[in-house]
Amino acid sequence: MAILARTTCTALQQKLADAPPLPPHRRLRGPETGLVMLQGRAAAVGNAFNLAELTVTRCAVALDNGLVGHAYHAGRDVARAELAAVLDAVLQDDAARPAWLSQVIEPLAEQQEATAARQRRKAAATKVQFMTMATTR
Amino acid sequence: MAYVAVKGGEAAIAHAHGWMAECRRGNPAVPGIGVEQIEEQLGLAVDRVMAEGACHDRSLAALAIKQAQGDLIEAAFLLRAYRTTLPRFGHAAPLDTRSMAVRRRISAVFKDLPGGQLLGPTMDYTHRLLDFALAAEALAEPAPEAEAAADEPLRRVADILAADGLMPAECDAGEAPPDLTREPMAFPASRAARLQNLARGDEGFLLGLGYSTQRGYGNNHPFVGEIRQGEVAVCFTPPELGFEIELGSIVVTECDMVNQFQGSRTQPPQFTNGYGLVLGRGERKAMSMALVDRALKAGELGEDRVAPAQDEEFVLMHSDNIEATGFVEHLKLPHYVDFQSELEVIRRMRATAAAPAEDRA
């Protein structure tokens, strides 16, 4: 679910285009957009405080075989939330799970890890060693 | 004095709004700006609108900036108004900034801190010279990369100081924080209420107050213990699932200020902290927030509350630019009835003042 929450609708649709079609589904709730209140902690570790809200889109679907899938994603992309909810349902089917993992989830996870690694390398390139000079006092 | 409603003027108002739309678009021969361009290329404006609008949604903030013609306070107002139309699904778990995927992390107190200093994408150390190459719109070169260690959490400067007993360790009492979007500010305010208020407060107001503490109005001798910026995961437990899931990740900026120490007969001297956390890359705001947070601790730390930045009622009641702009700007709406009564009063007073003089004559 974390990988689906971090992906874009375009990236997800690209991966789904190479996979067999998703089974038909019925909407149980949504897709609908609402808010989740974000919290921080005083000095990062102390008491919680409310920081700001975050737009979140959720969707719940059921497949013909009775499996129910859920999606909760930051943002307002209703199409992505619905696709992710269907994927969440098919991933609960033990027989179908490996195929969906290898065709959709794992490639998305690799893409996300590559992006994160690139970010880490860019940050590493800005690592600085400051030298203190003798003061003139 | 109460505001008395007026009616009429519909046609003139509609025409004024029409003209406003034309002004917003500007010269039609110039290509229009897209919401995506604002989101991608005016990212710091988007961050500020999200922070002050107290709602994280980059594309909504970008749309608000476009609609407000770049007036960021108006844009934050639009975003705050929009959020009232959405239902609330619940509360996320507090963000764990210790496990942030750090882009930038600097300390002004320790030169060699574990994990090192990462400048990240920053405007620091630039010469503030206008770059005319940008006017010619060339594509930026891809940022250089270097070998990076595996993504392991960087130890926080505040934790290093706390481990040595040089800074009081913050602890979580597990209390549910007050929520200013649901209940008004109450005084004395808890630190949780103060931090929420400051996190959505006006950057300019907090910058000015923070600056005033440095200039001696409630001086607390600050050092930047640490600034960190990067992505943190948002975790949430939907009631129907009963387990925690990740909703995605957002960029935040955090600032830990290390301030003048405090000690007593029973306690050896310790540094005190001020904390800032804002949505996006609002580093100036996070620093200002940390300065003001520390100043507002004056009462708890037994310091005299003498400066404006230490006066919580003054700071917290005036930090919100949407409330402030509403009250200041309402002055330009018709106040004819109000003013008519003032006119009558002043005329009566002048008549009374003139009458005895006539009697004496």
PDB file of N, CA, C and O in Angstrom, chain B residues 144-196:
ATOM      1  N   PRO B 144      24.726  17.702  -9.754  1.00  0.00           N
ATOM      2  CA  PRO B 144      25.780  16.700  -9.605  1.00  0.00           C
ATOM      3  C   PRO B 144      25.435  15.678  -8.532  1.00  0.00           C
ATOM      4  O   PRO B 144      24.692  15.997  -7.590  1.00  0.00           O
ATOM      5  N   GLU B 145      25.986  14.485  -8.698  1.00  0.00           N
ATOM      6  CA  GLU B 145      25.718  13.426  -7.721  1.00  0.00           C
ATOM      7  C   GLU B 145      27.040  12.912  -7.162  1.00  0.00           C
ATOM      8  O   GLU B 145      28.084  13.091  -7.787  1.00  0.00           O
ATOM      9  N   ALA B 146      26.993  12.315  -5.993  1.00  0.00           N
ATOM     10  CA  ALA B 146      28.182  11.720  -5.400  1.00  0.00           C
ATOM     11  C   ALA B 146      27.776  10.441  -4.707  1.00  0.00           C
ATOM     12  O   ALA B 146      26.596  10.227  -4.435  1.00  0.00           O
ATOM     13  N   GLU B 147      28.756   9.603  -4.428  1.00  0.00           N
ATOM     14  CA  GLU B 147      28.500   8.347  -3.740  1.00  0.00           C
ATOM     15  C   GLU B 147      27.792   8.643  -2.414  1.00  0.00           C
ATOM     16  O   GLU B 147      28.245   9.503  -1.653  1.00  0.00           O
ATOM     17  N   ALA B 148      26.689   7.963  -2.138  1.00  0.00           N
ATOM     18  CA  ALA B 148      25.959   8.232  -0.905  1.00  0.00           C
ATOM     19  C   ALA B 148      25.907   6.977  -0.055  1.00  0.00           C
ATOM     20  O   ALA B 148      25.812   5.865  -0.583  1.00  0.00           O
ATOM     21  N   ALA B 149      25.982   7.178   1.241  1.00  0.00           N
ATOM     22  CA  ALA B 149      25.835   6.050   2.161  1.00  0.00           C
ATOM     23  C   ALA B 149      24.385   5.593   2.126  1.00  0.00           C
ATOM     24  O   ALA B 149      23.512   6.306   1.636  1.00  0.00           O
ATOM     25  N   ALA B 150      24.122   4.417   2.622  1.00  0.00           N
ATOM     26  CA  ALA B 150      22.746   3.920   2.667  1.00  0.00           C
ATOM     27  C   ALA B 150      21.918   4.877   3.523  1.00  0.00           C
ATOM     28  O   ALA B 150      22.457   5.613   4.348  1.00  0.00           O
ATOM     29  N   ASP B 151      20.615   4.861   3.269  1.00  0.00           N
ATOM     30  CA  ASP B 151      19.735   5.827   3.911  1.00  0.00           C
ATOM     31  C   ASP B 151      19.508   5.445   5.368  1.00  0.00           C
ATOM     32  O   ASP B 151      18.585   4.715   5.687  1.00  0.00           O
ATOM     33  N   GLU B 152      20.387   5.916   6.240  1.00  0.00           N
ATOM     34  CA  GLU B 152      20.143   5.633   7.649  1.00  0.00           C
ATOM     35  C   GLU B 152      19.873   6.949   8.382  1.00  0.00           C
ATOM     36  O   GLU B 152      20.383   7.997   7.986  1.00  0.00           O
ATOM     37  N   PRO B 153      19.022   6.880   9.421  1.00  0.00           N
ATOM     38  CA  PRO B 153      18.626   8.114  10.093  1.00  0.00           C
ATOM     39  C   PRO B 153      19.847   8.890  10.617  1.00  0.00           C
ATOM     40  O   PRO B 153      20.784   8.287  11.136  1.00  0.00           O
ATOM     41  N   LEU B 154      19.828  10.210  10.414  1.00  0.00           N
ATOM     42  CA  LEU B 154      20.909  11.049  10.933  1.00  0.00           C
ATOM     43  C   LEU B 154      20.563  11.419  12.370  1.00  0.00           C
ATOM     44  O   LEU B 154      19.431  11.805  12.659  1.00  0.00           O
ATOM     45  N   ARG B 155      21.547  11.336  13.246  1.00  0.00           N
ATOM     46  CA  ARG B 155      21.284  11.641  14.643  1.00  0.00           C
ATOM     47  C   ARG B 155      21.036  13.134  14.802  1.00  0.00           C
ATOM     48  O   ARG B 155      21.731  13.957  14.223  1.00  0.00           O
ATOM     49  N   ARG B 156      20.047  13.483  15.606  1.00  0.00           N
ATOM     50  CA  ARG B 156      19.711  14.892  15.772  1.00  0.00           C
ATOM     51  C   ARG B 156      20.654  15.562  16.772  1.00  0.00           C
ATOM     52  O   ARG B 156      21.039  14.958  17.773  1.00  0.00           O
ATOM     53  N   VAL B 157      20.993  16.826  16.467  1.00  0.00           N
ATOM     54  CA  VAL B 157      21.874  17.598  17.349  1.00  0.00           C
ATOM     55  C   VAL B 157      21.241  17.708  18.746  1.00  0.00           C
ATOM     56  O   VAL B 157      21.916  17.564  19.763  1.00  0.00           O
ATOM     57  N   ALA B 158      19.905  17.914  18.783  1.00  0.00           N
ATOM     58  CA  ALA B 158      19.220  18.053  20.076  1.00  0.00           C
ATOM     59  C   ALA B 158      19.356  16.775  20.895  1.00  0.00           C
ATOM     60  O   ALA B 158      19.495  16.827  22.117  1.00  0.00           O
ATOM     61  N   ASP B 159      19.332  15.615  20.207  1.00  0.00           N
ATOM     62  CA  ASP B 159      19.487  14.344  20.922  1.00  0.00           C
ATOM     63  C   ASP B 159      20.903  14.208  21.482  1.00  0.00           C
ATOM     64  O   ASP B 159      21.107  13.660  22.560  1.00  0.00           O
ATOM     65  N   ILE B 160      21.896  14.711  20.711  1.00  0.00           N
ATOM     66  CA  ILE B 160      23.294  14.645  21.173  1.00  0.00           C
ATOM     67  C   ILE B 160      23.437  15.490  22.443  1.00  0.00           C
ATOM     68  O   ILE B 160      24.020  15.051  23.439  1.00  0.00           O
ATOM     69  N   LEU B 161      22.848  16.691  22.416  1.00  0.00           N
ATOM     70  CA  LEU B 161      22.940  17.576  23.585  1.00  0.00           C
ATOM     71  C   LEU B 161      22.168  16.989  24.768  1.00  0.00           C
ATOM     72  O   LEU B 161      22.635  17.045  25.911  1.00  0.00           O
ATOM     73  N   ALA B 162      21.011  16.409  24.465  1.00  0.00           N
ATOM     74  CA  ALA B 162      20.193  15.844  25.547  1.00  0.00           C
ATOM     75  C   ALA B 162      20.903  14.646  26.181  1.00  0.00           C
ATOM     76  O   ALA B 162      20.845  14.450  27.393  1.00  0.00           O
ATOM     77  N   ALA B 163      21.606  13.843  25.340  1.00  0.00           N
ATOM     78  CA  ALA B 163      22.307  12.665  25.857  1.00  0.00           C
ATOM     79  C   ALA B 163      23.385  13.085  26.859  1.00  0.00           C
ATOM     80  O   ALA B 163      23.678  12.362  27.801  1.00  0.00           O
ATOM     81  N   ASP B 164      23.991  14.264  26.638  1.00  0.00           N
ATOM     82  CA  ASP B 164      25.014  14.763  27.564  1.00  0.00           C
ATOM     83  C   ASP B 164      24.401  15.542  28.728  1.00  0.00           C
ATOM     84  O   ASP B 164      25.133  16.140  29.522  1.00  0.00           O
ATOM     85  N   GLY B 165      23.080  15.592  28.774  1.00  0.00           N
ATOM     86  CA  GLY B 165      22.407  16.326  29.840  1.00  0.00           C
ATOM     87  C   GLY B 165      22.491  17.836  29.676  1.00  0.00           C
ATOM     88  O   GLY B 165      22.166  18.587  30.597  1.00  0.00           O
ATOM     89  N   LEU B 166      22.926  18.290  28.477  1.00  0.00           N
ATOM     90  CA  LEU B 166      23.102  19.745  28.266  1.00  0.00           C
ATOM     91  C   LEU B 166      21.820  20.422  27.818  1.00  0.00           C
ATOM     92  O   LEU B 166      21.752  21.637  27.732  1.00  0.00           O
ATOM     93  N   MET B 167      20.821  19.616  27.490  1.00  0.00           N
ATOM     94  CA  MET B 167      19.526  20.164  27.062  1.00  0.00           C
ATOM     95  C   MET B 167      18.458  19.269  27.662  1.00  0.00           C
ATOM     96  O   MET B 167      18.624  18.041  27.657  1.00  0.00           O
ATOM     97  N   PRO B 168      17.380  19.859  28.183  1.00  0.00           N
ATOM     98  CA  PRO B 168      16.348  18.993  28.744  1.00  0.00           C
ATOM     99  C   PRO B 168      15.769  18.094  27.646  1.00  0.00           C
ATOM    100  O   PRO B 168      15.514  18.569  26.540  1.00  0.00           O
ATOM    101  N   ALA B 169      15.602  16.796  27.951  1.00  0.00           N
ATOM    102  CA  ALA B 169      15.026  15.880  26.966  1.00  0.00           C
ATOM    103  C   ALA B 169      13.523  16.116  26.951  1.00  0.00           C
ATOM    104  O   ALA B 169      12.877  16.114  27.995  1.00  0.00           O
ATOM    105  N   GLU B 170      12.976  16.350  25.752  1.00  0.00           N
ATOM    106  CA  GLU B 170      11.525  16.518  25.630  1.00  0.00           C
ATOM    107  C   GLU B 170      10.890  15.158  25.836  1.00  0.00           C
ATOM    108  O   GLU B 170      11.442  14.141  25.412  1.00  0.00           O
ATOM    109  N   CYS B 171       9.744  15.120  26.489  1.00  0.00           N
ATOM    110  CA  CYS B 171       9.087  13.819  26.543  1.00  0.00           C
ATOM    111  C   CYS B 171       7.625  13.962  26.155  1.00  0.00           C
ATOM    112  O   CYS B 171       7.051  15.044  26.210  1.00  0.00           O
ATOM    113  N   ASP B 172       7.080  12.857  25.709  1.00  0.00           N
ATOM    114  CA  ASP B 172       5.715  12.830  25.208  1.00  0.00           C
ATOM    115  C   ASP B 172       4.786  12.405  26.336  1.00  0.00           C
ATOM    116  O   ASP B 172       4.850  11.270  26.800  1.00  0.00           O
ATOM    117  N   ALA B 173       3.939  13.336  26.769  1.00  0.00           N
ATOM    118  CA  ALA B 173       3.022  13.013  27.864  1.00  0.00           C
ATOM    119  C   ALA B 173       1.787  12.276  27.339  1.00  0.00           C
ATOM    120  O   ALA B 173       0.928  11.872  28.114  1.00  0.00           O
ATOM    121  N   GLY B 174       1.703  12.145  26.020  1.00  0.00           N
ATOM    122  CA  GLY B 174       0.593  11.394  25.431  1.00  0.00           C
ATOM    123  C   GLY B 174      -0.737  12.131  25.430  1.00  0.00           C
ATOM    124  O   GLY B 174      -1.773  11.524  25.203  1.00  0.00           O
ATOM    125  N   GLU B 175      -0.695  13.456  25.679  1.00  0.00           N
ATOM    126  CA  GLU B 175      -1.964  14.219  25.705  1.00  0.00           C
ATOM    127  C   GLU B 175      -2.431  14.495  24.277  1.00  0.00           C
ATOM    128  O   GLU B 175      -1.599  14.729  23.396  1.00  0.00           O
ATOM    129  N   ALA B 176      -3.753  14.480  24.078  1.00  0.00           N
ATOM    130  CA  ALA B 176      -4.293  14.853  22.775  1.00  0.00           C
ATOM    131  C   ALA B 176      -4.149  16.376  22.631  1.00  0.00           C
ATOM    132  O   ALA B 176      -4.570  17.111  23.517  1.00  0.00           O
ATOM    133  N   PRO B 177      -3.518  16.842  21.554  1.00  0.00           N
ATOM    134  CA  PRO B 177      -3.302  18.282  21.420  1.00  0.00           C
ATOM    135  C   PRO B 177      -4.597  19.023  21.090  1.00  0.00           C
ATOM    136  O   PRO B 177      -5.495  18.449  20.460  1.00  0.00           O
ATOM    137  N   PRO B 178      -4.714  20.286  21.501  1.00  0.00           N
ATOM    138  CA  PRO B 178      -5.878  21.080  21.088  1.00  0.00           C
ATOM    139  C   PRO B 178      -5.804  21.339  19.583  1.00  0.00           C
ATOM    140  O   PRO B 178      -4.722  21.279  19.007  1.00  0.00           O
ATOM    141  N   ASP B 179      -6.937  21.599  18.955  1.00  0.00           N
ATOM    142  CA  ASP B 179      -6.964  21.818  17.508  1.00  0.00           C
ATOM    143  C   ASP B 179      -7.615  23.167  17.205  1.00  0.00           C
ATOM    144  O   ASP B 179      -8.814  23.344  17.407  1.00  0.00           O
ATOM    145  N   LEU B 180      -6.795  24.093  16.714  1.00  0.00           N
ATOM    146  CA  LEU B 180      -7.291  25.459  16.462  1.00  0.00           C
ATOM    147  C   LEU B 180      -8.279  25.524  15.306  1.00  0.00           C
ATOM    148  O   LEU B 180      -8.959  26.534  15.142  1.00  0.00           O
ATOM    149  N   THR B 181      -8.351  24.448  14.496  1.00  0.00           N
ATOM    150  CA  THR B 181      -9.351  24.486  13.429  1.00  0.00           C
ATOM    151  C   THR B 181     -10.735  24.147  13.979  1.00  0.00           C
ATOM    152  O   THR B 181     -11.729  24.296  13.295  1.00  0.00           O
ATOM    153  N   ARG B 182     -10.772  23.652  15.232  1.00  0.00           N
ATOM    154  CA  ARG B 182     -12.052  23.258  15.834  1.00  0.00           C
ATOM    155  C   ARG B 182     -12.438  24.127  17.017  1.00  0.00           C
ATOM    156  O   ARG B 182     -13.610  24.309  17.301  1.00  0.00           O
ATOM    157  N   GLU B 183     -11.426  24.599  17.774  1.00  0.00           N
ATOM    158  CA  GLU B 183     -11.751  25.403  18.950  1.00  0.00           C
ATOM    159  C   GLU B 183     -10.858  26.642  18.986  1.00  0.00           C
ATOM    160  O   GLU B 183      -9.703  26.578  18.534  1.00  0.00           O
ATOM    161  N   PRO B 184     -11.376  27.768  19.456  1.00  0.00           N
ATOM    162  CA  PRO B 184     -10.569  28.989  19.445  1.00  0.00           C
ATOM    163  C   PRO B 184      -9.417  28.914  20.444  1.00  0.00           C
ATOM    164  O   PRO B 184      -9.415  28.090  21.357  1.00  0.00           O
ATOM    165  N   MET B 185      -8.461  29.798  20.232  1.00  0.00           N
ATOM    166  CA  MET B 185      -7.283  29.892  21.093  1.00  0.00           C
ATOM    167  C   MET B 185      -7.721  30.219  22.519  1.00  0.00           C
ATOM    168  O   MET B 185      -8.546  31.102  22.727  1.00  0.00           O
ATOM    169  N   ALA B 186      -7.179  29.493  23.503  1.00  0.00           N
ATOM    170  CA  ALA B 186      -7.483  29.814  24.904  1.00  0.00           C
ATOM    171  C   ALA B 186      -6.168  30.159  25.606  1.00  0.00           C
ATOM    172  O   ALA B 186      -5.117  29.631  25.237  1.00  0.00           O
ATOM    173  N   PHE B 187      -6.233  31.051  26.591  1.00  0.00           N
ATOM    174  CA  PHE B 187      -5.018  31.471  27.299  1.00  0.00           C
ATOM    175  C   PHE B 187      -5.108  31.120  28.771  1.00  0.00           C
ATOM    176  O   PHE B 187      -6.187  31.224  29.343  1.00  0.00           O
ATOM    177  N   PRO B 188      -4.011  30.729  29.438  1.00  0.00           N
ATOM    178  CA  PRO B 188      -2.688  30.527  28.841  1.00  0.00           C
ATOM    179  C   PRO B 188      -2.700  29.354  27.871  1.00  0.00           C
ATOM    180  O   PRO B 188      -3.367  28.347  28.114  1.00  0.00           O
ATOM    181  N   ALA B 189      -1.949  29.482  26.779  1.00  0.00           N
ATOM    182  CA  ALA B 189      -1.965  28.473  25.730  1.00  0.00           C
ATOM    183  C   ALA B 189      -0.932  27.402  26.025  1.00  0.00           C
ATOM    184  O   ALA B 189       0.135  27.689  26.550  1.00  0.00           O
ATOM    185  N   SER B 190      -1.270  26.153  25.685  1.00  0.00           N
ATOM    186  CA  SER B 190      -0.302  25.071  25.829  1.00  0.00           C
ATOM    187  C   SER B 190       0.725  25.214  24.716  1.00  0.00           C
ATOM    188  O   SER B 190       0.485  25.886  23.704  1.00  0.00           O
ATOM    189  N   ARG B 191       1.864  24.526  24.863  1.00  0.00           N
ATOM    190  CA  ARG B 191       2.871  24.626  23.802  1.00  0.00           C
ATOM    191  C   ARG B 191       2.330  24.027  22.505  1.00  0.00           C
ATOM    192  O   ARG B 191       2.641  24.511  21.409  1.00  0.00           O
ATOM    193  N   ALA B 192       1.502  22.974  22.622  1.00  0.00           N
ATOM    194  CA  ALA B 192       0.933  22.350  21.423  1.00  0.00           C
ATOM    195  C   ALA B 192       0.070  23.354  20.654  1.00  0.00           C
ATOM    196  O   ALA B 192       0.127  23.433  19.427  1.00  0.00           O
ATOM    197  N   ALA B 193      -0.715  24.148  21.389  1.00  0.00           N
ATOM    198  CA  ALA B 193      -1.565  25.148  20.731  1.00  0.00           C
ATOM    199  C   ALA B 193      -0.682  26.238  20.119  1.00  0.00           C
ATOM    200  O   ALA B 193      -0.936  26.713  19.010  1.00  0.00           O
ATOM    201  N   ARG B 194       0.368  26.628  20.836  1.00  0.00           N
ATOM    202  CA  ARG B 194       1.270  27.668  20.320  1.00  0.00           C
ATOM    203  C   ARG B 194       1.943  27.194  19.044  1.00  0.00           C
ATOM    204  O   ARG B 194       2.033  27.935  18.055  1.00  0.00           O
ATOM    205  N   LEU B 195       2.418  25.938  19.040  1.00  0.00           N
ATOM    206  CA  LEU B 195       3.131  25.435  17.858  1.00  0.00           C
ATOM    207  C   LEU B 195       2.196  25.344  16.653  1.00  0.00           C
ATOM    208  O   LEU B 195       2.583  25.663  15.536  1.00  0.00           O
ATOM    209  N   GLN B 196       0.950  24.921  16.876  1.00  0.00           N
ATOM    210  CA  GLN B 196       0.013  24.872  15.744  1.00  0.00           C
ATOM    211  C   GLN B 196      -0.236  26.280  15.206  1.00  0.00           C
ATOM    212  O   GLN B 196      -0.244  26.516  14.003  1.00  0.00           O
TER     213      GLN B 196
END
